[in-house]
Amino acid sequence: WQRLLIMVMGVVFNFLLAIFIYTMIAFHFGEKYIPFKNMTDGMEFSEYARSVGFQNGDLLLRADDQQLIKMDDASIHAVLEADKVWVLRDGEEVMVDLPDDFADHIIAENSAFVGCRYPFVVDSVMPNSRAEKAGLMKGDRIASYMDSTENVVDAYVLGVVDLFNKNKNLPIVVKVQRGNTLIHLTLTPNHEGKIGVGMKGPAAFYKMESVSYGFFESISVGIKKGFGRLFTYVGDMKYVFSSAGVKQMGGFMSIGNLFPYPFNAHAFWEITAFLSVILAFMNILPIPALDGGHVMFLLIEVITRKKPSQNVMVKAQIIGMALLFALMIYANLNDVFRLL
């Protein structure tokens, strides 16, 4: 039991570290969010989400019996797992019946299926960027553009970002509102689908809610968030074994891309805490060479009262290491192929 305790402690302290970070985040930053009810322009949905019944401008209300309050992991997970979702559309509640493989398609789409709908207003323009050369200025709002079917579409952030990603290195004519004047500009996104601007965030358009926590309140918030993230992550593991999930596996580059640029302290610590949760779970998996593999053999020893032979342990370690290296190589190759 002493060896078992030592093997488990690494995993336990990974999880305790995550709880500690979440606690400090709650104590230092509190919580700021925009309630769904404050999003007067509604939400934007991905192409697949629209194909099953969502419409841009809808406002999420309920996922099955769960009330949806704000845009967080719990709300997104609730929608992905739901059979039916209710939205507010033109002042009326409308039900969207989701297919059984909704989550698989969303994973395959590799983009956020829902986001806050707010105007694309330029907050800053990078010197010598494509935006500056095209004549885009701080304070400009991209008001509309023409979609692939040559229909004029009112522009919001997620739609414009999607437009740029689909037209890399291709010229796009957009209508820009500058003060009380409407002008036409031709923008050409680079190979990454970017034009070199910073945008105003949703907080510039919608009222945010702020919650502050005392020290002892922060501890309960940290514990709740740590366990919430753990249970959500464990529940989502089933998607890893789907064809879409396997393709989305990533390595060092994907981990690096999780962190925002420029640096944001709140986001940095949120992601660091989540990575610690992931480490705790992955390390307890019963794979030889991981702590979970050692725990598995120790439990066998507890039950059988017989220690596995050295030969069995060596072979198990070799198999476990081979599996881990294969997974690591596959995940990092996925990053390389996505980059190319």
GROMACS .gro file of C-alpha atoms in nm:
model
  340
    1TRP     CA    1   0.000   0.000   0.000
    2GLN     CA    2   0.298   0.231   0.052
    3ARG     CA    3   0.419   0.182  -0.305
    4LEU     CA    4   0.061   0.226  -0.428
    5LEU     CA    5   0.032   0.552  -0.236
    6ILE     CA    6   0.357   0.683  -0.386
    7MET     CA    7   0.244   0.595  -0.741
    8VAL     CA    8  -0.092   0.766  -0.696
    9MET     CA    9   0.054   1.082  -0.541
   10GLY     CA   10   0.191   1.217  -0.871
   11VAL     CA   11  -0.157   1.208  -1.020
   12VAL     CA   12  -0.316   1.352  -0.705
   13PHE     CA   13  -0.076   1.646  -0.696
   14ASN     CA   14  -0.135   1.720  -1.066
   15PHE     CA   15  -0.503   1.755  -0.982
   16LEU     CA   16  -0.439   1.949  -0.659
   17LEU     CA   17  -0.222   2.191  -0.857
   18ALA     CA   18  -0.511   2.249  -1.099
   19ILE     CA   19  -0.750   2.318  -0.808
   20PHE     CA   20  -0.494   2.557  -0.654
   21ILE     CA   21  -0.459   2.749  -0.983
   22TYR     CA   22  -0.837   2.767  -1.032
   23THR     CA   23  -0.869   2.891  -0.673
   24MET     CA   24  -0.613   3.168  -0.728
   25ILE     CA   25  -0.778   3.264  -1.058
   26ALA     CA   26  -1.113   3.302  -0.881
   27PHE     CA   27  -0.955   3.501  -0.596
   28HIS     CA   28  -0.746   3.733  -0.814
   29PHE     CA   29  -0.958   3.777  -1.127
   30GLY     CA   30  -1.306   3.687  -1.006
   31GLU     CA   31  -1.539   3.603  -1.291
   32LYS     CA   32  -1.653   3.816  -1.582
   33TYR     CA   33  -1.895   3.697  -1.846
   34ILE     CA   34  -2.167   3.814  -2.080
   35PRO     CA   35  -2.497   3.640  -2.002
   36PHE     CA   36  -2.676   3.499  -2.305
   37LYS     CA   37  -2.970   3.728  -2.228
   38ASN     CA   38  -2.745   4.033  -2.289
   39MET     CA   39  -2.643   3.922  -2.639
   40THR     CA   40  -2.902   4.129  -2.822
   41ASP     CA   41  -2.769   4.031  -3.168
   42GLY     CA   42  -2.787   3.663  -3.075
   43MET     CA   43  -2.519   3.412  -3.171
   44GLU     CA   44  -2.340   3.289  -3.480
   45PHE     CA   45  -2.326   2.920  -3.569
   46SER     CA   46  -2.094   2.709  -3.781
   47GLU     CA   47  -2.192   2.575  -4.121
   48TYR     CA   48  -2.281   2.229  -3.990
   49ALA     CA   49  -2.475   2.367  -3.692
   50ARG     CA   50  -2.684   2.574  -3.935
   51SER     CA   51  -2.745   2.266  -4.148
   52VAL     CA   52  -2.919   2.087  -3.856
   53GLY     CA   53  -3.151   2.376  -3.772
   54PHE     CA   54  -2.964   2.656  -3.592
   55GLN     CA   55  -2.975   3.003  -3.747
   56ASN     CA   56  -2.743   3.297  -3.704
   57GLY     CA   57  -2.909   3.531  -3.458
   58ASP     CA   58  -3.052   3.248  -3.244
   59LEU     CA   59  -2.996   3.271  -2.868
   60LEU     CA   60  -2.933   2.949  -2.675
   61LEU     CA   61  -3.187   2.888  -2.395
   62ARG     CA   62  -3.188   2.522  -2.289
   63ALA     CA   63  -3.013   2.195  -2.370
   64ASP     CA   64  -3.265   1.921  -2.285
   65ASP     CA   65  -3.361   2.022  -1.929
   66GLN     CA   66  -3.049   2.228  -1.854
   67GLN     CA   67  -3.081   2.607  -1.853
   68LEU     CA   68  -2.800   2.777  -2.044
   69ILE     CA   69  -2.676   3.099  -1.882
   70LYS     CA   70  -2.336   3.187  -2.026
   71MET     CA   71  -2.076   3.078  -2.280
   72ASP     CA   72  -1.857   2.832  -2.092
   73ASP     CA   73  -1.738   2.472  -2.119
   74ALA     CA   74  -2.039   2.343  -1.927
   75SER     CA   75  -2.289   2.507  -2.165
   76ILE     CA   76  -2.104   2.393  -2.479
   77HIS     CA   77  -2.075   2.039  -2.343
   78ALA     CA   78  -2.446   2.038  -2.254
   79VAL     CA   79  -2.539   2.130  -2.612
   80LEU     CA   80  -2.306   1.867  -2.762
   81GLU     CA   81  -2.458   1.596  -2.542
   82ALA     CA   82  -2.821   1.709  -2.583
   83ASP     CA   83  -3.095   1.554  -2.793
   84LYS     CA   84  -3.294   1.878  -2.817
   85VAL     CA   85  -3.190   2.241  -2.780
   86TRP     CA   86  -3.425   2.536  -2.740
   87VAL     CA   87  -3.330   2.875  -2.884
   88LEU     CA   88  -3.489   3.219  -2.889
   89ARG     CA   89  -3.558   3.318  -3.250
   90ASP     CA   90  -3.741   3.639  -3.341
   91GLY     CA   91  -3.887   3.657  -2.991
   92GLU     CA   92  -4.018   3.298  -2.990
   93GLU     CA   93  -3.881   2.974  -2.845
   94VAL     CA   94  -3.785   2.726  -3.117
   95MET     CA   95  -3.671   2.366  -3.069
   96VAL     CA   96  -3.374   2.226  -3.263
   97ASP     CA   97  -3.367   1.845  -3.278
   98LEU     CA   98  -3.001   1.736  -3.288
   99PRO     CA   99  -2.882   1.421  -3.470
  100ASP     CA  100  -2.708   1.149  -3.269
  101ASP     CA  101  -2.373   1.221  -3.436
  102PHE     CA  102  -2.390   1.599  -3.386
  103ALA     CA  103  -2.077   1.610  -3.166
  104ASP     CA  104  -1.877   1.397  -3.414
  105HIS     CA  105  -1.955   1.638  -3.697
  106ILE     CA  106  -1.867   1.940  -3.483
  107ILE     CA  107  -1.530   1.783  -3.397
  108ALA     CA  108  -1.466   1.706  -3.766
  109GLU     CA  109  -1.552   2.066  -3.855
  110ASN     CA  110  -1.260   2.176  -3.633
  111SER     CA  111  -1.407   2.515  -3.548
  112ALA     CA  112  -1.625   2.665  -3.278
  113PHE     CA  113  -1.984   2.572  -3.361
  114VAL     CA  114  -2.128   2.871  -3.174
  115GLY     CA  115  -2.001   3.210  -3.065
  116CYS     CA  116  -2.119   3.550  -2.954
  117ARG     CA  117  -2.250   3.757  -3.247
  118TYR     CA  118  -2.099   4.104  -3.241
  119PRO     CA  119  -1.983   4.359  -3.501
  120PHE     CA  120  -1.639   4.344  -3.664
  121VAL     CA  121  -1.501   4.681  -3.550
  122VAL     CA  122  -1.131   4.754  -3.599
  123ASP     CA  123  -0.952   4.845  -3.275
  124SER     CA  124  -0.597   4.858  -3.414
  125VAL     CA  125  -0.417   4.820  -3.747
  126MET     CA  126  -0.069   4.672  -3.771
  127PRO     CA  127   0.187   4.887  -3.959
  128ASN     CA  128   0.253   4.771  -4.317
  129SER     CA  129  -0.020   4.505  -4.285
  130ARG     CA  130  -0.257   4.409  -4.564
  131ALA     CA  131  -0.534   4.593  -4.381
  132GLU     CA  132  -0.334   4.917  -4.372
  133LYS     CA  133  -0.242   4.887  -4.741
  134ALA     CA  134  -0.611   4.832  -4.825
  135GLY     CA  135  -0.706   5.151  -4.638
  136LEU     CA  136  -0.871   5.002  -4.329
  137MET     CA  137  -0.854   5.235  -4.027
  138LYS     CA  138  -0.914   5.216  -3.653
  139GLY     CA  139  -1.285   5.253  -3.577
  140ASP     CA  140  -1.396   5.110  -3.914
  141ARG     CA  141  -1.670   4.849  -3.908
  142ILE     CA  142  -1.696   4.581  -4.176
  143ALA     CA  143  -2.069   4.612  -4.240
  144SER     CA  144  -2.137   4.352  -4.510
  145TYR     CA  145  -1.986   4.128  -4.775
  146MET     CA  146  -2.099   3.898  -5.055
  147ASP     CA  147  -2.107   3.525  -4.980
  148SER     CA  148  -2.034   3.235  -5.217
  149THR     CA  149  -2.389   3.250  -5.356
  150GLU     CA  150  -2.348   3.625  -5.423
  151ASN     CA  151  -2.593   3.724  -5.152
  152VAL     CA  152  -2.511   4.029  -4.941
  153VAL     CA  153  -2.452   3.920  -4.579
  154ASP     CA  154  -2.449   4.146  -4.273
  155ALA     CA  155  -2.102   4.114  -4.123
  156TYR     CA  156  -2.026   3.988  -3.773
  157VAL     CA  157  -1.694   3.870  -3.634
  158LEU     CA  158  -1.723   3.492  -3.673
  159GLY     CA  159  -1.865   3.524  -4.024
  160VAL     CA  160  -1.587   3.760  -4.132
  161VAL     CA  161  -1.316   3.539  -3.980
  162ASP     CA  162  -1.466   3.238  -4.163
  163LEU     CA  163  -1.473   3.443  -4.485
  164PHE     CA  164  -1.103   3.529  -4.447
  165ASN     CA  165  -1.011   3.165  -4.378
  166LYS     CA  166  -1.193   3.049  -4.691
  167ASN     CA  167  -1.029   3.315  -4.911
  168LYS     CA  168  -0.661   3.305  -4.817
  169ASN     CA  169  -0.453   3.519  -5.057
  170LEU     CA  170  -0.769   3.604  -5.251
  171PRO     CA  171  -0.916   3.957  -5.283
  172ILE     CA  172  -1.249   4.018  -5.107
  173VAL     CA  173  -1.467   4.324  -5.156
  174VAL     CA  174  -1.634   4.436  -4.832
  175LYS     CA  175  -1.853   4.730  -4.740
  176VAL     CA  176  -1.703   4.932  -4.455
  177GLN     CA  177  -1.883   5.181  -4.233
  178ARG     CA  178  -1.661   5.476  -4.141
  179GLY     CA  179  -1.856   5.719  -3.925
  180ASN     CA  180  -2.172   5.788  -4.123
  181THR     CA  181  -2.014   5.693  -4.455
  182LEU     CA  182  -2.017   5.356  -4.633
  183ILE     CA  183  -1.718   5.273  -4.852
  184HIS     CA  184  -1.599   4.968  -5.047
  185LEU     CA  185  -1.255   4.821  -4.975
  186THR     CA  186  -1.074   4.521  -5.119
  187LEU     CA  187  -0.908   4.306  -4.851
  188THR     CA  188  -0.669   4.018  -4.923
  189PRO     CA  189  -0.611   3.782  -4.626
  190ASN     CA  190  -0.266   3.623  -4.602
  191HIS     CA  191  -0.192   3.249  -4.604
  192GLU     CA  192  -0.317   3.227  -4.244
  193GLY     CA  193  -0.645   3.403  -4.321
  194LYS     CA  194  -0.539   3.722  -4.140
  195ILE     CA  195  -0.528   4.085  -4.252
  196GLY     CA  196  -0.337   4.239  -3.960
  197VAL     CA  197  -0.598   4.403  -3.739
  198GLY     CA  198  -0.708   4.382  -3.378
  199MET     CA  199  -1.083   4.380  -3.318
  200LYS     CA  200  -1.297   4.514  -3.040
  201GLY     CA  201  -1.424   4.232  -2.819
  202PRO     CA  202  -1.785   4.153  -2.728
  203ALA     CA  203  -1.749   4.347  -2.401
  204ALA     CA  204  -1.747   4.666  -2.608
  205PHE     CA  205  -2.103   4.594  -2.724
  206TYR     CA  206  -2.273   4.395  -2.447
  207LYS     CA  207  -2.303   4.444  -2.073
  208MET     CA  208  -2.082   4.208  -1.872
  209GLU     CA  209  -2.156   4.053  -1.533
  210SER     CA  210  -1.877   4.060  -1.274
  211VAL     CA  211  -1.846   3.836  -0.968
  212SER     CA  212  -1.580   3.879  -0.698
  213TYR     CA  213  -1.482   3.601  -0.456
  214GLY     CA  214  -1.332   3.616  -0.108
  215PHE     CA  215  -1.045   3.382  -0.023
  216PHE     CA  216  -1.254   3.100   0.125
  217GLU     CA  217  -1.520   3.137  -0.148
  218SER     CA  218  -1.240   3.100  -0.404
  219ILE     CA  219  -1.143   2.762  -0.259
  220SER     CA  220  -1.491   2.618  -0.317
  221VAL     CA  221  -1.498   2.772  -0.667
  222GLY     CA  222  -1.156   2.617  -0.743
  223ILE     CA  223  -1.264   2.272  -0.622
  224LYS     CA  224  -1.589   2.288  -0.819
  225LYS     CA  225  -1.413   2.401  -1.135
  226GLY     CA  226  -1.138   2.140  -1.102
  227PHE     CA  227  -1.383   1.852  -1.068
  228GLY     CA  228  -1.607   2.000  -1.337
  229ARG     CA  229  -1.319   2.016  -1.585
  230LEU     CA  230  -1.209   1.663  -1.493
  231PHE     CA  231  -1.556   1.508  -1.540
  232THR     CA  232  -1.609   1.698  -1.867
  233TYR     CA  233  -1.271   1.586  -2.001
  234VAL     CA  234  -1.330   1.223  -1.903
  235GLY     CA  235  -1.674   1.236  -2.066
  236ASP     CA  236  -1.525   1.377  -2.386
  237MET     CA  237  -1.265   1.101  -2.414
  238LYS     CA  238  -1.513   0.889  -2.609
  239TYR     CA  239  -1.480   1.133  -2.900
  240VAL     CA  240  -1.105   1.066  -2.920
  241PHE     CA  241  -1.180   0.716  -3.049
  242SER     CA  242  -1.406   0.841  -3.331
  243SER     CA  243  -1.261   0.894  -3.681
  244ALA     CA  244  -1.303   1.270  -3.646
  245GLY     CA  245  -1.149   1.275  -3.299
  246VAL     CA  246  -0.838   1.081  -3.405
  247LYS     CA  247  -0.774   1.334  -3.683
  248GLN     CA  248  -0.790   1.621  -3.434
  249MET     CA  249  -0.521   1.482  -3.205
  250GLY     CA  250  -0.232   1.725  -3.171
  251GLY     CA  251   0.117   1.744  -3.026
  252PHE     CA  252   0.353   2.016  -2.908
  253MET     CA  253   0.236   2.269  -3.167
  254SER     CA  254  -0.131   2.223  -3.074
  255ILE     CA  255  -0.048   2.270  -2.706
  256GLY     CA  256   0.145   2.588  -2.786
  257ASN     CA  257  -0.142   2.721  -2.995
  258LEU     CA  258  -0.377   2.690  -2.696
  259PHE     CA  259  -0.207   2.992  -2.539
  260PRO     CA  260  -0.318   3.334  -2.667
  261TYR     CA  261  -0.099   3.590  -2.835
  262PRO     CA  262  -0.040   3.854  -2.713
  263PHE     CA  263   0.004   3.723  -2.359
  264ASN     CA  264  -0.307   3.721  -2.141
  265ALA     CA  265  -0.249   3.627  -1.775
  266HIS     CA  266  -0.603   3.502  -1.710
  267ALA     CA  267  -0.607   3.280  -2.019
  268PHE     CA  268  -0.253   3.156  -1.950
  269TRP     CA  269  -0.341   3.031  -1.601
  270GLU     CA  270  -0.676   2.885  -1.715
  271ILE     CA  271  -0.500   2.679  -1.981
  272THR     CA  272  -0.217   2.579  -1.746
  273ALA     CA  273  -0.471   2.452  -1.492
  274PHE     CA  274  -0.656   2.258  -1.761
  275LEU     CA  275  -0.331   2.098  -1.883
  276SER     CA  276  -0.268   1.988  -1.524
  277VAL     CA  277  -0.614   1.825  -1.517
  278ILE     CA  278  -0.532   1.648  -1.843
  279LEU     CA  279  -0.198   1.526  -1.705
  280ALA     CA  280  -0.369   1.390  -1.394
  281PHE     CA  281  -0.619   1.188  -1.596
  282MET     CA  282  -0.382   1.069  -1.869
  283ASN     CA  283  -0.119   0.962  -1.618
  284ILE     CA  284  -0.364   0.741  -1.425
  285LEU     CA  285  -0.460   0.543  -1.737
  286PRO     CA  286  -0.357   0.177  -1.695
  287ILE     CA  287  -0.082   0.194  -1.957
  288PRO     CA  288   0.255   0.042  -1.863
  289ALA     CA  289   0.523   0.313  -1.824
  290LEU     CA  290   0.266   0.558  -1.684
  291ASP     CA  291   0.179   0.586  -1.315
  292GLY     CA  292  -0.152   0.417  -1.396
  293GLY     CA  293   0.036   0.117  -1.533
  294HIS     CA  294   0.233   0.083  -1.209
  295VAL     CA  295  -0.091   0.116  -1.012
  296MET     CA  296  -0.246  -0.160  -1.223
  297PHE     CA  297   0.039  -0.403  -1.147
  298LEU     CA  298   0.035  -0.309  -0.778
  299LEU     CA  299  -0.339  -0.382  -0.762
  300ILE     CA  300  -0.275  -0.720  -0.926
  301GLU     CA  301  -0.014  -0.783  -0.657
  302VAL     CA  302  -0.262  -0.683  -0.384
  303ILE     CA  303  -0.529  -0.918  -0.522
  304THR     CA  304  -0.308  -1.219  -0.608
  305ARG     CA  305  -0.057  -1.167  -0.324
  306LYS     CA  306   0.210  -1.234  -0.583
  307LYS     CA  307   0.442  -0.981  -0.745
  308PRO     CA  308   0.456  -0.996  -1.130
  309SER     CA  309   0.785  -1.136  -1.256
  310GLN     CA  310   1.065  -0.907  -1.367
  311ASN     CA  311   1.032  -1.043  -1.722
  312VAL     CA  312   0.660  -0.951  -1.737
  313MET     CA  313   0.732  -0.604  -1.601
  314VAL     CA  314   1.009  -0.538  -1.858
  315LYS     CA  315   0.795  -0.653  -2.151
  316ALA     CA  316   0.500  -0.446  -2.027
  317GLN     CA  317   0.724  -0.138  -1.998
  318ILE     CA  318   0.853  -0.188  -2.354
  319ILE     CA  319   0.498  -0.223  -2.491
  320GLY     CA  320   0.382   0.080  -2.294
  321MET     CA  321   0.671   0.298  -2.412
  322ALA     CA  322   0.621   0.186  -2.773
  323LEU     CA  323   0.252   0.279  -2.751
  324LEU     CA  324   0.329   0.620  -2.598
  325PHE     CA  325   0.596   0.701  -2.857
  326ALA     CA  326   0.362   0.594  -3.138
  327LEU     CA  327   0.089   0.823  -3.004
  328MET     CA  328   0.335   1.111  -2.964
  329ILE     CA  329   0.468   1.071  -3.320
  330TYR     CA  330   0.116   1.045  -3.464
  331ALA     CA  331  -0.007   1.353  -3.275
  332ASN     CA  332   0.291   1.565  -3.383
  333LEU     CA  333   0.265   1.447  -3.744
  334ASN     CA  334  -0.098   1.566  -3.736
  335ASP     CA  335   0.034   1.911  -3.640
  336VAL     CA  336   0.280   1.906  -3.930
  337PHE     CA  337   0.016   1.799  -4.185
  338ARG     CA  338  -0.224   2.067  -4.063
  339LEU     CA  339   0.053   2.327  -4.095
  340LEU     CA  340   0.130   2.218  -4.450
   0.00000   0.00000   0.00000
